[in-house]
Amino acid sequence: MLSPVLTVEAVHVSYGRIDAVRDVSFEVPEGGLVTLIGANGAGKSSVLGAVSGLVRPKKGVIRLDGKDISRWPIHRRVGAGLILVPEGRQILGSLTVAENLRLGAQRRRRHAVAESDMYRLFPVLAERRALPASALSGGEQQMLAIARAMIARPRVILLDEPSMGLSPKMVDEVFTVIEKIRAQGVTVVLVEQNARRALRVADTGHVLETGALAHSGPAVELLKHPKVVEAYLGIE
């Protein structure tokens, strides 16, 4: 079994008196693809927030390559190759596609890949490189958000709801890109409401319910788990 590059140990996240995440633990092996699924408000994005440094856990430990990074600031985690693609994309609409990518490269300047490599991975961005990011469709903006993370050559990429609000065609394209990223050896943690698609591309899945892990296991087994099917997958 591959050693975990990322370990989440008994993490607890609270917002005031509200417990958003309770005692969540899982490991992500080097080069693996792990998905977190669950209903809205289940705590999925809060877990990614704790891992990326956007929120500080009330309790628990987060390790990268065995090092406790729980108190590291965001920029230090990014420098170590742990990069978040946030829900809602958060691209800079007034800048061009190319300028957004160059900003992404500044995150890990010594490790960044060539801009041309991103255009090969995302051909639609090559066609629109001189356009302001605000002129892109929602799906194209999502591609840009992922490319902006990938240009920094992440060791672990955290994807928060990458298919949200996209057309079925663009959802297909996003998941194709996720599989390409994984094929390059990048470790992926995917938070996704499209549970069936997420489990189909993942090695391991974790189901969150009201902030706690309800089910965990190989993704192929969760696709057939009666309670997971009933609650999140339905009839195809």
mmCIF file with all atom_site columns, C-alpha atoms in Angstrom, residues 25-146:
data_model
loop_
_atom_site.group_PDB
_atom_site.id
_atom_site.type_symbol
_atom_site.label_atom_id
_atom_site.label_alt_id
_atom_site.label_comp_id
_atom_site.label_asym_id
_atom_site.label_entity_id
_atom_site.label_seq_id
_atom_site.pdbx_PDB_ins_code
_atom_site.Cartn_x
_atom_site.Cartn_y
_atom_site.Cartn_z
_atom_site.occupancy
_atom_site.B_iso_or_equiv
_atom_site.pdbx_formal_charge
_atom_site.auth_seq_id
_atom_site.auth_comp_id
_atom_site.auth_asym_id
_atom_site.auth_atom_id
_atom_site.pdbx_PDB_model_num
ATOM 1   C CA . SER A 1 25  ? -10.331 11.046 9.842   1.00 0.00 ? 25  SER A CA 1
ATOM 2   C CA . PHE A 1 26  ? -9.052  9.713  6.520   1.00 0.00 ? 26  PHE A CA 1
ATOM 3   C CA . GLU A 1 27  ? -5.847  9.207  4.546   1.00 0.00 ? 27  GLU A CA 1
ATOM 4   C CA . VAL A 1 28  ? -4.970  10.050 0.962   1.00 0.00 ? 28  VAL A CA 1
ATOM 5   C CA . PRO A 1 29  ? -2.220  7.932  -0.638  1.00 0.00 ? 29  PRO A CA 1
ATOM 6   C CA . GLU A 1 30  ? 0.364   9.426  -2.959  1.00 0.00 ? 30  GLU A CA 1
ATOM 7   C CA . GLY A 1 31  ? -1.179  9.649  -6.435  1.00 0.00 ? 31  GLY A CA 1
ATOM 8   C CA . GLY A 1 32  ? -4.601  8.601  -5.188  1.00 0.00 ? 32  GLY A CA 1
ATOM 9   C CA . LEU A 1 33  ? -8.010  10.123 -5.766  1.00 0.00 ? 33  LEU A CA 1
ATOM 10  C CA . VAL A 1 34  ? -10.257 10.364 -2.718  1.00 0.00 ? 34  VAL A CA 1
ATOM 11  C CA . THR A 1 35  ? -13.745 11.844 -2.815  1.00 0.00 ? 35  THR A CA 1
ATOM 12  C CA . LEU A 1 36  ? -15.949 13.278 -0.085  1.00 0.00 ? 36  LEU A CA 1
ATOM 13  C CA . ILE A 1 37  ? -19.661 13.132 -0.830  1.00 0.00 ? 37  ILE A CA 1
ATOM 14  C CA . GLY A 1 38  ? -22.772 14.067 1.093   1.00 0.00 ? 38  GLY A CA 1
ATOM 15  C CA . ALA A 1 39  ? -25.720 16.424 1.181   1.00 0.00 ? 39  ALA A CA 1
ATOM 16  C CA . ASN A 1 40  ? -25.490 20.207 1.333   1.00 0.00 ? 40  ASN A CA 1
ATOM 17  C CA . GLY A 1 41  ? -24.321 21.238 4.781   1.00 0.00 ? 41  GLY A CA 1
ATOM 18  C CA . ALA A 1 42  ? -22.751 17.853 5.539   1.00 0.00 ? 42  ALA A CA 1
ATOM 19  C CA . GLY A 1 43  ? -19.351 19.447 6.205   1.00 0.00 ? 43  GLY A CA 1
ATOM 20  C CA . LYS A 1 44  ? -17.508 18.543 3.002   1.00 0.00 ? 44  LYS A CA 1
ATOM 21  C CA . SER A 1 45  ? -16.254 22.039 2.194   1.00 0.00 ? 45  SER A CA 1
ATOM 22  C CA . SER A 1 46  ? -15.379 22.638 5.850   1.00 0.00 ? 46  SER A CA 1
ATOM 23  C CA . VAL A 1 47  ? -13.055 19.629 5.710   1.00 0.00 ? 47  VAL A CA 1
ATOM 24  C CA . LEU A 1 48  ? -11.309 21.101 2.652   1.00 0.00 ? 48  LEU A CA 1
ATOM 25  C CA . GLY A 1 49  ? -11.179 24.459 4.418   1.00 0.00 ? 49  GLY A CA 1
ATOM 26  C CA . ALA A 1 50  ? -9.372  22.867 7.345   1.00 0.00 ? 50  ALA A CA 1
ATOM 27  C CA . VAL A 1 51  ? -6.953  21.011 5.067   1.00 0.00 ? 51  VAL A CA 1
ATOM 28  C CA . SER A 1 52  ? -6.180  24.087 2.949   1.00 0.00 ? 52  SER A CA 1
ATOM 29  C CA . GLY A 1 53  ? -5.861  26.449 5.920   1.00 0.00 ? 53  GLY A CA 1
ATOM 30  C CA . LEU A 1 54  ? -8.932  28.568 5.236   1.00 0.00 ? 54  LEU A CA 1
ATOM 31  C CA . VAL A 1 55  ? -10.331 27.553 8.613   1.00 0.00 ? 55  VAL A CA 1
ATOM 32  C CA . ARG A 1 56  ? -8.527  26.387 11.744  1.00 0.00 ? 56  ARG A CA 1
ATOM 33  C CA . PRO A 1 57  ? -9.832  23.153 13.227  1.00 0.00 ? 57  PRO A CA 1
ATOM 34  C CA . LYS A 1 58  ? -10.989 23.238 16.811  1.00 0.00 ? 58  LYS A CA 1
ATOM 35  C CA . LYS A 1 59  ? -9.367  19.853 17.336  1.00 0.00 ? 59  LYS A CA 1
ATOM 36  C CA . GLY A 1 60  ? -7.452  17.290 15.316  1.00 0.00 ? 60  GLY A CA 1
ATOM 37  C CA . VAL A 1 61  ? -4.302  17.123 13.218  1.00 0.00 ? 61  VAL A CA 1
ATOM 38  C CA . ILE A 1 62  ? -3.600  17.499 9.507   1.00 0.00 ? 62  ILE A CA 1
ATOM 39  C CA . ARG A 1 63  ? -0.379  16.001 8.173   1.00 0.00 ? 63  ARG A CA 1
ATOM 40  C CA . LEU A 1 64  ? 1.377   16.424 4.850   1.00 0.00 ? 64  LEU A CA 1
ATOM 41  C CA . ASP A 1 65  ? 4.113   13.826 4.302   1.00 0.00 ? 65  ASP A CA 1
ATOM 42  C CA . GLY A 1 66  ? 3.892   13.049 7.996   1.00 0.00 ? 66  GLY A CA 1
ATOM 43  C CA . LYS A 1 67  ? 4.469   16.680 9.061   1.00 0.00 ? 67  LYS A CA 1
ATOM 44  C CA . ASP A 1 68  ? 1.862   18.376 11.227  1.00 0.00 ? 68  ASP A CA 1
ATOM 45  C CA . ILE A 1 69  ? 0.670   21.342 9.137   1.00 0.00 ? 69  ILE A CA 1
ATOM 46  C CA . SER A 1 70  ? -2.400  22.123 11.261  1.00 0.00 ? 70  SER A CA 1
ATOM 47  C CA . ARG A 1 71  ? -1.089  25.575 12.180  1.00 0.00 ? 71  ARG A CA 1
ATOM 48  C CA . TRP A 1 72  ? 0.666   26.406 8.944   1.00 0.00 ? 72  TRP A CA 1
ATOM 49  C CA . PRO A 1 73  ? -0.627  29.527 7.170   1.00 0.00 ? 73  PRO A CA 1
ATOM 50  C CA . ILE A 1 74  ? -2.165  29.105 3.731   1.00 0.00 ? 74  ILE A CA 1
ATOM 51  C CA . HIS A 1 75  ? 0.866   30.379 1.824   1.00 0.00 ? 75  HIS A CA 1
ATOM 52  C CA . ARG A 1 76  ? 3.121   27.821 3.497   1.00 0.00 ? 76  ARG A CA 1
ATOM 53  C CA . ARG A 1 77  ? 0.749   24.986 2.585   1.00 0.00 ? 77  ARG A CA 1
ATOM 54  C CA . VAL A 1 78  ? 0.608   26.251 -0.988  1.00 0.00 ? 78  VAL A CA 1
ATOM 55  C CA . GLY A 1 79  ? 4.399   26.412 -1.058  1.00 0.00 ? 79  GLY A CA 1
ATOM 56  C CA . ALA A 1 80  ? 4.458   22.756 -0.018  1.00 0.00 ? 80  ALA A CA 1
ATOM 57  C CA . GLY A 1 81  ? 2.203   21.893 -2.956  1.00 0.00 ? 81  GLY A CA 1
ATOM 58  C CA . LEU A 1 82  ? -1.219  21.716 -1.264  1.00 0.00 ? 82  LEU A CA 1
ATOM 59  C CA . ILE A 1 83  ? -3.496  23.821 -3.470  1.00 0.00 ? 83  ILE A CA 1
ATOM 60  C CA . LEU A 1 84  ? -7.246  24.438 -3.299  1.00 0.00 ? 84  LEU A CA 1
ATOM 61  C CA . VAL A 1 85  ? -9.586  25.099 -6.219  1.00 0.00 ? 85  VAL A CA 1
ATOM 62  C CA . PRO A 1 86  ? -12.421 26.727 -4.268  1.00 0.00 ? 86  PRO A CA 1
ATOM 63  C CA . GLU A 1 87  ? -16.128 26.426 -4.806  1.00 0.00 ? 87  GLU A CA 1
ATOM 64  C CA . GLY A 1 88  ? -17.274 29.305 -7.002  1.00 0.00 ? 88  GLY A CA 1
ATOM 65  C CA . ARG A 1 89  ? -13.956 29.386 -8.944  1.00 0.00 ? 89  ARG A CA 1
ATOM 66  C CA . GLN A 1 90  ? -12.829 32.837 -7.669  1.00 0.00 ? 90  GLN A CA 1
ATOM 67  C CA . ILE A 1 91  ? -10.967 33.740 -10.835 1.00 0.00 ? 91  ILE A CA 1
ATOM 68  C CA . LEU A 1 92  ? -10.073 37.376 -11.521 1.00 0.00 ? 92  LEU A CA 1
ATOM 69  C CA . GLY A 1 93  ? -12.581 38.428 -14.159 1.00 0.00 ? 93  GLY A CA 1
ATOM 70  C CA . SER A 1 94  ? -10.870 41.674 -15.146 1.00 0.00 ? 94  SER A CA 1
ATOM 71  C CA . LEU A 1 95  ? -7.630  39.866 -16.022 1.00 0.00 ? 95  LEU A CA 1
ATOM 72  C CA . THR A 1 96  ? -7.113  37.805 -19.144 1.00 0.00 ? 96  THR A CA 1
ATOM 73  C CA . VAL A 1 97  ? -6.946  34.035 -19.140 1.00 0.00 ? 97  VAL A CA 1
ATOM 74  C CA . ALA A 1 98  ? -3.172  34.226 -19.595 1.00 0.00 ? 98  ALA A CA 1
ATOM 75  C CA . GLU A 1 99  ? -2.791  36.704 -16.731 1.00 0.00 ? 99  GLU A CA 1
ATOM 76  C CA . ASN A 1 100 ? -4.808  34.462 -14.405 1.00 0.00 ? 100 ASN A CA 1
ATOM 77  C CA . LEU A 1 101 ? -2.511  31.572 -15.248 1.00 0.00 ? 101 LEU A CA 1
ATOM 78  C CA . ARG A 1 102 ? 0.609   33.642 -14.618 1.00 0.00 ? 102 ARG A CA 1
ATOM 79  C CA . LEU A 1 103 ? -0.718  34.617 -11.208 1.00 0.00 ? 103 LEU A CA 1
ATOM 80  C CA . GLY A 1 104 ? -1.227  30.931 -10.463 1.00 0.00 ? 104 GLY A CA 1
ATOM 81  C CA . ALA A 1 105 ? 2.376   30.250 -11.429 1.00 0.00 ? 105 ALA A CA 1
ATOM 82  C CA . GLN A 1 106 ? 3.554   32.785 -8.840  1.00 0.00 ? 106 GLN A CA 1
ATOM 83  C CA . ARG A 1 107 ? 2.194   30.559 -6.062  1.00 0.00 ? 107 ARG A CA 1
ATOM 84  C CA . ARG A 1 108 ? 5.110   28.148 -6.502  1.00 0.00 ? 108 ARG A CA 1
ATOM 85  C CA . ARG A 1 109 ? 7.418   29.989 -8.865  1.00 0.00 ? 109 ARG A CA 1
ATOM 86  C CA . ARG A 1 110 ? 10.269  27.493 -8.637  1.00 0.00 ? 110 ARG A CA 1
ATOM 87  C CA . HIS A 1 111 ? 7.961   24.549 -9.387  1.00 0.00 ? 111 HIS A CA 1
ATOM 88  C CA . ALA A 1 112 ? 5.573   26.080 -11.928 1.00 0.00 ? 112 ALA A CA 1
ATOM 89  C CA . VAL A 1 113 ? 5.093   24.398 -15.270 1.00 0.00 ? 113 VAL A CA 1
ATOM 90  C CA . ALA A 1 114 ? 5.045   26.218 -18.590 1.00 0.00 ? 114 ALA A CA 1
ATOM 91  C CA . GLU A 1 115 ? 1.940   28.120 -19.583 1.00 0.00 ? 115 GLU A CA 1
ATOM 92  C CA . SER A 1 116 ? 1.963   26.203 -22.870 1.00 0.00 ? 116 SER A CA 1
ATOM 93  C CA . ASP A 1 117 ? 1.535   22.938 -20.930 1.00 0.00 ? 117 ASP A CA 1
ATOM 94  C CA . MET A 1 118 ? -1.727  24.252 -19.520 1.00 0.00 ? 118 MET A CA 1
ATOM 95  C CA . TYR A 1 119 ? -2.962  25.153 -22.976 1.00 0.00 ? 119 TYR A CA 1
ATOM 96  C CA . ARG A 1 120 ? -2.294  21.594 -24.104 1.00 0.00 ? 120 ARG A CA 1
ATOM 97  C CA . LEU A 1 121 ? -4.243  20.250 -21.121 1.00 0.00 ? 121 LEU A CA 1
ATOM 98  C CA . PHE A 1 122 ? -7.027  22.826 -21.577 1.00 0.00 ? 122 PHE A CA 1
ATOM 99  C CA . PRO A 1 123 ? -7.291  23.587 -25.327 1.00 0.00 ? 123 PRO A CA 1
ATOM 100 C CA . VAL A 1 124 ? -10.308 25.851 -24.849 1.00 0.00 ? 124 VAL A CA 1
ATOM 101 C CA . LEU A 1 125 ? -8.153  28.204 -22.777 1.00 0.00 ? 125 LEU A CA 1
ATOM 102 C CA . ALA A 1 126 ? -5.573  28.422 -25.541 1.00 0.00 ? 126 ALA A CA 1
ATOM 103 C CA . GLU A 1 127 ? -8.270  29.746 -27.856 1.00 0.00 ? 127 GLU A CA 1
ATOM 104 C CA . ARG A 1 128 ? -9.319  32.344 -25.284 1.00 0.00 ? 128 ARG A CA 1
ATOM 105 C CA . ARG A 1 129 ? -6.002  33.265 -23.691 1.00 0.00 ? 129 ARG A CA 1
ATOM 106 C CA . ALA A 1 130 ? -6.300  36.964 -24.599 1.00 0.00 ? 130 ALA A CA 1
ATOM 107 C CA . LEU A 1 131 ? -9.904  37.334 -23.395 1.00 0.00 ? 131 LEU A CA 1
ATOM 108 C CA . PRO A 1 132 ? -10.850 38.663 -19.955 1.00 0.00 ? 132 PRO A CA 1
ATOM 109 C CA . ALA A 1 133 ? -11.790 35.755 -17.698 1.00 0.00 ? 133 ALA A CA 1
ATOM 110 C CA . SER A 1 134 ? -15.218 37.340 -17.178 1.00 0.00 ? 134 SER A CA 1
ATOM 111 C CA . ALA A 1 135 ? -15.997 36.650 -20.863 1.00 0.00 ? 135 ALA A CA 1
ATOM 112 C CA . LEU A 1 136 ? -15.716 32.878 -20.387 1.00 0.00 ? 136 LEU A CA 1
ATOM 113 C CA . SER A 1 137 ? -18.671 30.584 -19.839 1.00 0.00 ? 137 SER A CA 1
ATOM 114 C CA . GLY A 1 138 ? -19.146 29.014 -16.416 1.00 0.00 ? 138 GLY A CA 1
ATOM 115 C CA . GLY A 1 139 ? -17.552 25.784 -17.564 1.00 0.00 ? 139 GLY A CA 1
ATOM 116 C CA . GLU A 1 140 ? -14.606 27.586 -19.116 1.00 0.00 ? 140 GLU A CA 1
ATOM 117 C CA . GLN A 1 141 ? -14.111 29.567 -15.921 1.00 0.00 ? 141 GLN A CA 1
ATOM 118 C CA . GLN A 1 142 ? -13.989 26.300 -13.996 1.00 0.00 ? 142 GLN A CA 1
ATOM 119 C CA . MET A 1 143 ? -11.357 25.008 -16.401 1.00 0.00 ? 143 MET A CA 1
ATOM 120 C CA . LEU A 1 144 ? -9.367  28.191 -15.809 1.00 0.00 ? 144 LEU A CA 1
ATOM 121 C CA . ALA A 1 145 ? -9.632  27.786 -12.037 1.00 0.00 ? 145 ALA A CA 1
ATOM 122 C CA . ILE A 1 146 ? -8.289  24.246 -12.268 1.00 0.00 ? 146 ILE A CA 1
#
